[in-house]
GROMACS .gro file of C-alpha atoms in nm:
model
  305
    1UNK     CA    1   6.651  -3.127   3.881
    2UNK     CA    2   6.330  -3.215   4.013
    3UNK     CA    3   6.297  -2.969   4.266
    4UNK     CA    4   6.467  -2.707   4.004
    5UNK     CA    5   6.154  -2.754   3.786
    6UNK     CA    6   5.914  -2.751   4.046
    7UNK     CA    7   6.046  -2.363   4.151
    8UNK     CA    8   6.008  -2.247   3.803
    9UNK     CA    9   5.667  -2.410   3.753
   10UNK     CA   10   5.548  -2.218   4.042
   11UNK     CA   11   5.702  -1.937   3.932
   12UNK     CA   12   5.518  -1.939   3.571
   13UNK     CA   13   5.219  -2.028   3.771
   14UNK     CA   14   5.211  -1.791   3.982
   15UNK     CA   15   5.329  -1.507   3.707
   16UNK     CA   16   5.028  -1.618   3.497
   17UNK     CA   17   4.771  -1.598   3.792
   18UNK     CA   18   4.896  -1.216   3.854
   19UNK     CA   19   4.876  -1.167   3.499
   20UNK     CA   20   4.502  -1.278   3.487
   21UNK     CA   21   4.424  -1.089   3.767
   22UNK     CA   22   4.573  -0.750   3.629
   23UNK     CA   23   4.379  -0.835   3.337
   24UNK     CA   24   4.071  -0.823   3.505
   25UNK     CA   25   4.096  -0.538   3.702
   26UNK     CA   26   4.241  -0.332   3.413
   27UNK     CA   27   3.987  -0.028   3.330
   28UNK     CA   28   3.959   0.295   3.184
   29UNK     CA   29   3.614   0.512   3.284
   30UNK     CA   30   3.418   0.726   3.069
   31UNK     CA   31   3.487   1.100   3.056
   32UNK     CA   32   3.312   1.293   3.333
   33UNK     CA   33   3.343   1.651   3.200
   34UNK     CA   34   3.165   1.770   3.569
   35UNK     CA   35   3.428   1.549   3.741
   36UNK     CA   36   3.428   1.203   3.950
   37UNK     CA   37   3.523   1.148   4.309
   38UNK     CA   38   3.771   0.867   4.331
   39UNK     CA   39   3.762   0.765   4.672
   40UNK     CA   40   4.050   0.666   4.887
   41UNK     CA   41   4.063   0.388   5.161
   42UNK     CA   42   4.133   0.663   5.430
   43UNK     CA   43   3.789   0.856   5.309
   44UNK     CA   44   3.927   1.104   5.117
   45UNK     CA   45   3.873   1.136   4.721
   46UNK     CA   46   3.981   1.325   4.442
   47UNK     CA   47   3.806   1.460   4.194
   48UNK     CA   48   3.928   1.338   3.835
   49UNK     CA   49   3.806   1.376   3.502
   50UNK     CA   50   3.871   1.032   3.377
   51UNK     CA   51   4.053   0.733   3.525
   52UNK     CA   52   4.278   0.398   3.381
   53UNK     CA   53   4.372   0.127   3.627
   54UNK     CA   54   4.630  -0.111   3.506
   55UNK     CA   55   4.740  -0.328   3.691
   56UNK     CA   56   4.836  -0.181   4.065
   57UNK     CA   57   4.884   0.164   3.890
   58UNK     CA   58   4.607   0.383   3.841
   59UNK     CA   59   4.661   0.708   3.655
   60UNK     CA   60   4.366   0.950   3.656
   61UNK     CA   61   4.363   1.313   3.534
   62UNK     CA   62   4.340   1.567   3.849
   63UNK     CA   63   4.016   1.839   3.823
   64UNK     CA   64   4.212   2.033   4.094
   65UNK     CA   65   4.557   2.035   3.940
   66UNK     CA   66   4.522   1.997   3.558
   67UNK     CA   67   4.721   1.729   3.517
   68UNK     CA   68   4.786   1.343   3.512
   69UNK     CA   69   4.882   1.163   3.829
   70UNK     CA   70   4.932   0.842   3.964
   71UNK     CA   71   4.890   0.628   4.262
   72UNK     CA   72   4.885   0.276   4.379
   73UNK     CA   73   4.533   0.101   4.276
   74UNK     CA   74   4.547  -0.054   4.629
   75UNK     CA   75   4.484   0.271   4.776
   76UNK     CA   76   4.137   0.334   4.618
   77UNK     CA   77   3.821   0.221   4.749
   78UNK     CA   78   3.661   0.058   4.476
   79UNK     CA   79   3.355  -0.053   4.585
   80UNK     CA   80   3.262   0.337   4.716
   81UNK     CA   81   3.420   0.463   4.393
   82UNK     CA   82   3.184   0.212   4.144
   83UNK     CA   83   2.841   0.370   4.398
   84UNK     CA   84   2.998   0.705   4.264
   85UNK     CA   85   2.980   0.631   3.935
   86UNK     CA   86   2.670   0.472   3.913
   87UNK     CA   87   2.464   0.776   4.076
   88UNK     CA   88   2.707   1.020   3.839
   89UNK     CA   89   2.520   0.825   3.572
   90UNK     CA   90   2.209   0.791   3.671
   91UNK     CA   91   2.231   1.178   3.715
   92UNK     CA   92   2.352   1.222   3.404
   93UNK     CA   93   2.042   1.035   3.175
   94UNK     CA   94   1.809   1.213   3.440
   95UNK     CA   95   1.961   1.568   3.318
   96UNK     CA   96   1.969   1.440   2.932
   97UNK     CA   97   1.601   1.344   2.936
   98UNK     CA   98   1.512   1.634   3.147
   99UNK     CA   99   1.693   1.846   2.847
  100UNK     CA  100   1.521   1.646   2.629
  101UNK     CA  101   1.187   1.706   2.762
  102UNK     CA  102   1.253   2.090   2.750
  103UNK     CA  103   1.355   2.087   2.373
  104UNK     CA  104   1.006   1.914   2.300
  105UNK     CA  105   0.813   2.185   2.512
  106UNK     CA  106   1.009   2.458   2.312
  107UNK     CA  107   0.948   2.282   1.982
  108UNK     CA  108   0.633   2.313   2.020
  109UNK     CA  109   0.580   2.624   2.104
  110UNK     CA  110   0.786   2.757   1.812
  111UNK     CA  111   0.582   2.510   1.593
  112UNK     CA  112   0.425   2.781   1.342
  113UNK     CA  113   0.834   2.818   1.275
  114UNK     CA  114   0.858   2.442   1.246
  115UNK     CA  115   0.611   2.349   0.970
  116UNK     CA  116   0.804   2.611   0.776
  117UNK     CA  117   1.061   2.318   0.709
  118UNK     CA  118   0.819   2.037   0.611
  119UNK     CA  119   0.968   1.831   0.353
  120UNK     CA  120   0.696   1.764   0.078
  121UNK     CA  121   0.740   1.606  -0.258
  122UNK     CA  122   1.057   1.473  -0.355
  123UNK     CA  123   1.239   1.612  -0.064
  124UNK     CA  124   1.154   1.974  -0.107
  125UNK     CA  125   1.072   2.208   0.198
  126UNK     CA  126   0.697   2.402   0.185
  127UNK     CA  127   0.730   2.761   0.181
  128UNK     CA  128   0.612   3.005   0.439
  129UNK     CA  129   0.296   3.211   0.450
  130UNK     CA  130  -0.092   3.105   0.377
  131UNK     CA  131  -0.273   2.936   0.114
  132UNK     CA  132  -0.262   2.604  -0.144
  133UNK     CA  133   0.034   2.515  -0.238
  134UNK     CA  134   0.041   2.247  -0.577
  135UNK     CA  135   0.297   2.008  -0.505
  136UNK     CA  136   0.425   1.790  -0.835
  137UNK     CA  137   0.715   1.639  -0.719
  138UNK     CA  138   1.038   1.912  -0.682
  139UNK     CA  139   0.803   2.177  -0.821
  140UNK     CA  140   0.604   2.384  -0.563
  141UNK     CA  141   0.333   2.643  -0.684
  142UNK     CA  142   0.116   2.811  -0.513
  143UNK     CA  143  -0.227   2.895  -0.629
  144UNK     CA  144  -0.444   3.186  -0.641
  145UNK     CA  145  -0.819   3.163  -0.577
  146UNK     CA  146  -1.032   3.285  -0.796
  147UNK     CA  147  -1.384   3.393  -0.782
  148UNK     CA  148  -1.726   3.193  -0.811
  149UNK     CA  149  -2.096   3.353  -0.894
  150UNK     CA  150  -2.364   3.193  -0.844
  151UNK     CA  151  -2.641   3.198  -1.113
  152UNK     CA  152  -2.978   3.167  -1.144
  153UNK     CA  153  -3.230   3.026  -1.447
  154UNK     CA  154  -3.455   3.324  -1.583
  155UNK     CA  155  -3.672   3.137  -1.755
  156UNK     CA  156  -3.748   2.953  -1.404
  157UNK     CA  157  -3.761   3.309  -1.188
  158UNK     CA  158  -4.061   3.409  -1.458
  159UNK     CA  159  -4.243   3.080  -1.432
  160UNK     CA  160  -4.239   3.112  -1.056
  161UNK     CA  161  -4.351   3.449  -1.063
  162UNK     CA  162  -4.712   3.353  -1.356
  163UNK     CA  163  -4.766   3.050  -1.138
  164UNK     CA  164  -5.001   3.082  -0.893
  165UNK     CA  165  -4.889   2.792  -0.681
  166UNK     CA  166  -4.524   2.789  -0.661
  167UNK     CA  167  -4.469   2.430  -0.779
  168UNK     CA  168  -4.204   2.532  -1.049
  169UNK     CA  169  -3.878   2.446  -0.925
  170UNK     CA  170  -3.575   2.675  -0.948
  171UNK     CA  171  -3.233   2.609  -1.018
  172UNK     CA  172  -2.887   2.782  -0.938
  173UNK     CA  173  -2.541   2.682  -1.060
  174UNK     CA  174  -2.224   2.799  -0.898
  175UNK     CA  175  -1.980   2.921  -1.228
  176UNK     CA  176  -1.623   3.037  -1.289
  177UNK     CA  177  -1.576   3.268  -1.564
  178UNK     CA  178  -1.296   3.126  -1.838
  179UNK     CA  179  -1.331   2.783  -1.972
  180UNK     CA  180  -1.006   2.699  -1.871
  181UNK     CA  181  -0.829   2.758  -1.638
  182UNK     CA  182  -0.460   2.970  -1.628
  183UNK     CA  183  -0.306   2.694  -1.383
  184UNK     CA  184  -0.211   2.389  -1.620
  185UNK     CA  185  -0.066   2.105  -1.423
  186UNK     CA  186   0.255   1.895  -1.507
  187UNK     CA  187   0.112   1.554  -1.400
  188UNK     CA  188  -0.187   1.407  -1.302
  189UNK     CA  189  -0.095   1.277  -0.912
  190UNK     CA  190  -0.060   1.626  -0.753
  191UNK     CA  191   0.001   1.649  -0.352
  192UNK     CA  192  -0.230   2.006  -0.226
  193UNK     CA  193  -0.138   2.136   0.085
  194UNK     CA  194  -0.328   2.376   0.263
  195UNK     CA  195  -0.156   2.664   0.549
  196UNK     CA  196  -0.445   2.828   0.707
  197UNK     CA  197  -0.357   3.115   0.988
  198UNK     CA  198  -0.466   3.026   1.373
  199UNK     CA  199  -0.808   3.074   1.475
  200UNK     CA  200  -0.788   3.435   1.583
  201UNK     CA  201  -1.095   3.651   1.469
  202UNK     CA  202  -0.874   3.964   1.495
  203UNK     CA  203  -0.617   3.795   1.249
  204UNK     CA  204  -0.667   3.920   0.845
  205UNK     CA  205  -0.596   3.609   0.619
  206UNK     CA  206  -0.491   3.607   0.305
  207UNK     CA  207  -0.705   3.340   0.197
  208UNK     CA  208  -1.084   3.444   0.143
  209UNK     CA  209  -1.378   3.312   0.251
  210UNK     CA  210  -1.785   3.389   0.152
  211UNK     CA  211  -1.924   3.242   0.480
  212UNK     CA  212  -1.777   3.173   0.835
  213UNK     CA  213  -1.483   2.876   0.814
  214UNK     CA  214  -1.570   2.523   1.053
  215UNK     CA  215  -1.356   2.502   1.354
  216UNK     CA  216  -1.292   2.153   1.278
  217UNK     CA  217  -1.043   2.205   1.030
  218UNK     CA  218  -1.084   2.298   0.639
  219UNK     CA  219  -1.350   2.034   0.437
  220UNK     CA  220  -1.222   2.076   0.076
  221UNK     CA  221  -1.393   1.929  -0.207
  222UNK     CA  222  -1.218   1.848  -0.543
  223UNK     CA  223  -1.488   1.932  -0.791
  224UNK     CA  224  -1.458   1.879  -1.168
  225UNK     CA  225  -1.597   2.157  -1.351
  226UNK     CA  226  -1.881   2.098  -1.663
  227UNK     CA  227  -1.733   2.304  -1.941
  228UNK     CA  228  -1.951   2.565  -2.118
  229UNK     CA  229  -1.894   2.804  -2.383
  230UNK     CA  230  -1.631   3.098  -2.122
  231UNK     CA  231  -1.701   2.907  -1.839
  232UNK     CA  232  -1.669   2.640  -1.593
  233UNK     CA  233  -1.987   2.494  -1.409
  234UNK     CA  234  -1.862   2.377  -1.040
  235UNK     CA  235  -2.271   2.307  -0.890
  236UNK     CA  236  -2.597   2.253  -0.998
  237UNK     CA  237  -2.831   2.285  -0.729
  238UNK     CA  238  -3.255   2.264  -0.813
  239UNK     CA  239  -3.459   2.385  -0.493
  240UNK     CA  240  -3.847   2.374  -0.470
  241UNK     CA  241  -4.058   2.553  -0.169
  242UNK     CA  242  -3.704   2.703  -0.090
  243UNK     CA  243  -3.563   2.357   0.001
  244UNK     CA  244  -3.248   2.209  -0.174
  245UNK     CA  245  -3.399   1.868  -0.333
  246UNK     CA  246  -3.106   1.820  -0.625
  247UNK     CA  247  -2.776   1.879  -0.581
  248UNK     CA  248  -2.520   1.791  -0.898
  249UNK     CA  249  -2.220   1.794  -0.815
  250UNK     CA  250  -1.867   1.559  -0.999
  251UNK     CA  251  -1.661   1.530  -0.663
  252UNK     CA  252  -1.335   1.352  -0.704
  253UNK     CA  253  -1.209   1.191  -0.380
  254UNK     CA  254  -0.923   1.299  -0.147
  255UNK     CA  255  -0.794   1.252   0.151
  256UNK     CA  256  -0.725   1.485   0.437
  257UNK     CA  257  -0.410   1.476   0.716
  258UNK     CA  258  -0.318   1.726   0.959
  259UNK     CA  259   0.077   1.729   0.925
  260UNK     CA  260   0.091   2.068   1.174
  261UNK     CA  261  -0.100   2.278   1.328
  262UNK     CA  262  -0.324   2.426   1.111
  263UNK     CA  263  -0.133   2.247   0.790
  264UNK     CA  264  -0.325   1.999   0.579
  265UNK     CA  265  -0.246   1.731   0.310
  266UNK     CA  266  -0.474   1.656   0.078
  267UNK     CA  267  -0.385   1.335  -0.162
  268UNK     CA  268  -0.580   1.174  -0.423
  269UNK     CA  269  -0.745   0.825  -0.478
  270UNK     CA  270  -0.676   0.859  -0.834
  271UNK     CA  271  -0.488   0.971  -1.130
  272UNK     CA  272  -0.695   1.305  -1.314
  273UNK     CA  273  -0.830   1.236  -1.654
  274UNK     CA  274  -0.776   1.572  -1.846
  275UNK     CA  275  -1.042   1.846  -1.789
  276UNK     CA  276  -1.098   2.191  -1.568
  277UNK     CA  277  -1.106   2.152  -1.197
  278UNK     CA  278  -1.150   2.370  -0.861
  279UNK     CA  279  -1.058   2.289  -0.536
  280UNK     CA  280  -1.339   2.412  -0.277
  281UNK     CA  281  -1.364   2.468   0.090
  282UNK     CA  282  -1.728   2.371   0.244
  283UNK     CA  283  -1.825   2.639   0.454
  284UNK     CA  284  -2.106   2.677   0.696
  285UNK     CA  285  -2.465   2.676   0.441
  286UNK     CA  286  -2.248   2.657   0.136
  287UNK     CA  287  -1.939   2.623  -0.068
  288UNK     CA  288  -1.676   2.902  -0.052
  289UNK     CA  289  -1.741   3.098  -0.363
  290UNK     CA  290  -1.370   3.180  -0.389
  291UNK     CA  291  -1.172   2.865  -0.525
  292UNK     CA  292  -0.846   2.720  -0.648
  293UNK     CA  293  -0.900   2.639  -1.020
  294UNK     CA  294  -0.674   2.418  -1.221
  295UNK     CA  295  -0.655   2.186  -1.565
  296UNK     CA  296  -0.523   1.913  -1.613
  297UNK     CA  297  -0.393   1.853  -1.999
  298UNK     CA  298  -0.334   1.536  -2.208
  299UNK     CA  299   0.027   1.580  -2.168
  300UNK     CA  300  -0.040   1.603  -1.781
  301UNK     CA  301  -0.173   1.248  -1.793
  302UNK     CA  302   0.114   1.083  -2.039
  303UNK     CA  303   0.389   1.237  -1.801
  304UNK     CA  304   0.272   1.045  -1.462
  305UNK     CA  305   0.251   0.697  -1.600
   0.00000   0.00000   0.00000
C-alpha cells in the first residue's frame, strides 16, 4: 500500500511539474500584419502572421497559405525566433516615429491651414481670413477698422506764425469721428486676436496700414478714447522746435502671444470700465491712423462679474 501511494504521488508530482511548465511556456504574439519568421530547428522558418504556443502545440496562422496550422513547439527554435521578434519591433517604432516625424514636417508646412482650426473662447474655432477678431466667449466678431485724422490747434498754427521766435508750442490730437462707437461689447473681459497675412510685399492685405508695419510682429495699443462732442480723442501729442515733448495718451494694458504663425492673442490685465475705446497698431514714426473702435456699456460690465 506503501509502494501503491508512492507511484501515484509521483505521478501527481510529476503531472503538476508538466503542468507548470506548459504554463510557462504558454504564449500568444502580437499581430505582425508584414509577417514574422518562425524559425525551425533545421533552419528553415515560416512566415506567420501571429502565433499561440500551448503547451507542445503551437498553432500559428500561415502568410503563405492563408490559413491556421499546427506543429509540435519542440520543433521551433525559440531563442532565433524571440531575436526575430525583437528586431521586427524595433523596426516597427523606428518606422512609427519616422512616420511621425513626417506628419510634423507636413503640419507645418500646411500651418496657414492649421491655425484655421484654433479653438478660442469657450471652445469655438477662429475663422479664416485677416483681421481682429472680438472674442466674448462662444461669440466671435470680427471688427472693421475705421479711420483716424489727425488734427491740429489753429489758434497755435497763428501764434507760431506772429511770433518771431518760435517758442509757442503746437499741439496735434489723433480723432475718430462719432462719439461712440457702432461696436458695443457684451462683456467687459474680451479675448482680440489678430491674423495678419505673411510678410510678402507683393501680397494686398485686407487690413490697412498709414506707415510701413515692424517685422517683429504687430505692437497694438489699447487706447481709451477722451469723449468730445461727435468724437473720440485717441492722442494728444504737444511738440516744440518740431520735437515731440508731451505725449497724452490713456493706454490700457494687454498682453501679446504668438499662437501661429503670424496669429496673435491679445488678453487683458483688467476688466473695462464703460467708455469708447480703439485698438491701435504702432507703426514705424507713429500710430496706424486706421483702428478697431469699440464701447464698452454699463450692461457690458454687470454681465462679466
Amino acid at each position: 500500500m506503501c509502494l501503491a501511494l508512492a507511484v501515484a504521488c509521483s505521478i501527481e508530482a510529476s503531472t503538476l511539474s508538466q503542468q507548470a511548465q506548459n504554463t510557462s511556456t504558454d504564449k500568444k504574439s502580437p499581430v505582425y500584419p508584414r509577417g514574422l519568421k518562425l524559425v525551425l530547428s533545421d533552419g528553415t522558418y515560416q512566415m506567420v502572421r501571429e502565433y499561440e504556443r500551448k503547451g507542445e502545440r503551437v498553432r500559428y496562422y500561415s502568410m503563405e497559405r492563408g490559413a491556421w496550422e499546427e506543429l509540435p513547439a519542440s520543433m521551433v527554435d525559440w531563442n532565433a525566433t524571440a531575436k526575430t521578434e525583437g528586431e521586427m519591433q524595433k523596426e516597427s517604432a523606428a518606422l512609427v516615429e519616422k512616420v511621425h516625424k513626417q506628419e510634423e514636417v507636413r503640419n507645418m508646412e500646411n500651418v496657414t491651414d492649421i491655425d484655421a482650426s484654433l479653438r478660442v473662447g469657450e471652445g469655438m474655432f477662429l475663422p479664416s481670413g485677416e483681421g481682429m477678431f472680438l472674442v466674448e466667449g462662444k461669440s466671435i466678431r470680427i471688427l472693421d477698422q475705421v479711420g483716424a485724422a489727425t488734427k491740429t490747434d489753429g489758434k497755435r498754427v497763428v501764434a507760431q506764425i506772429l511770433s518771431p521766435v518760435q517758442m509757442v508750442p503746437g499741439k496735434q490730437t489723433v480723432i475718430i469721428q462719432g462719439s461712440h462707437s457702432v461696436v458695443r461689447l457684451k462683456t467687459n473681459q474680451p479675448e482680440f486676436y489678430l491674423r495678419e497675412p505673411p510678410m510678402d510685399p507683393e501680397t494686398t492685405s485686407s487690413i490697412q496700414r498709414s506707415r510701413r508695419a515692424s517685422e517683429s510682429g504687430p505692437d497694438v495699443e489699447l487706447v481709451k478714447a477722451k469723449v468730445g462732442k461727435n468724437k473720440r480723442e485717441l492722442e494728444s501729442i504737444t511738440t516744440l522746435f518740431g520735437e515731440t515733448v508731451k505725449e497724452k495718451v490713456e493706454q490700457i494694458s494687454i498682453q501679446r502671444w504668438e499662437i501661429a504663425p503670424n496669429v496673435y492673442r491679445f488678453t487683458l490685465s483688467q476688466a473695462l470700465p464703460p467708455g469708447e475705446y480703439a485698438l491701435a497698431e504702432v507703426l514705424e514714426g507713429g500710430l496706424n491712423m486706421y483702428v478697431w473702435d469699440f464701447g464698452v456699456d454699463e450692461a457690458a460690465g454687470k454681465a462679466g462679474k
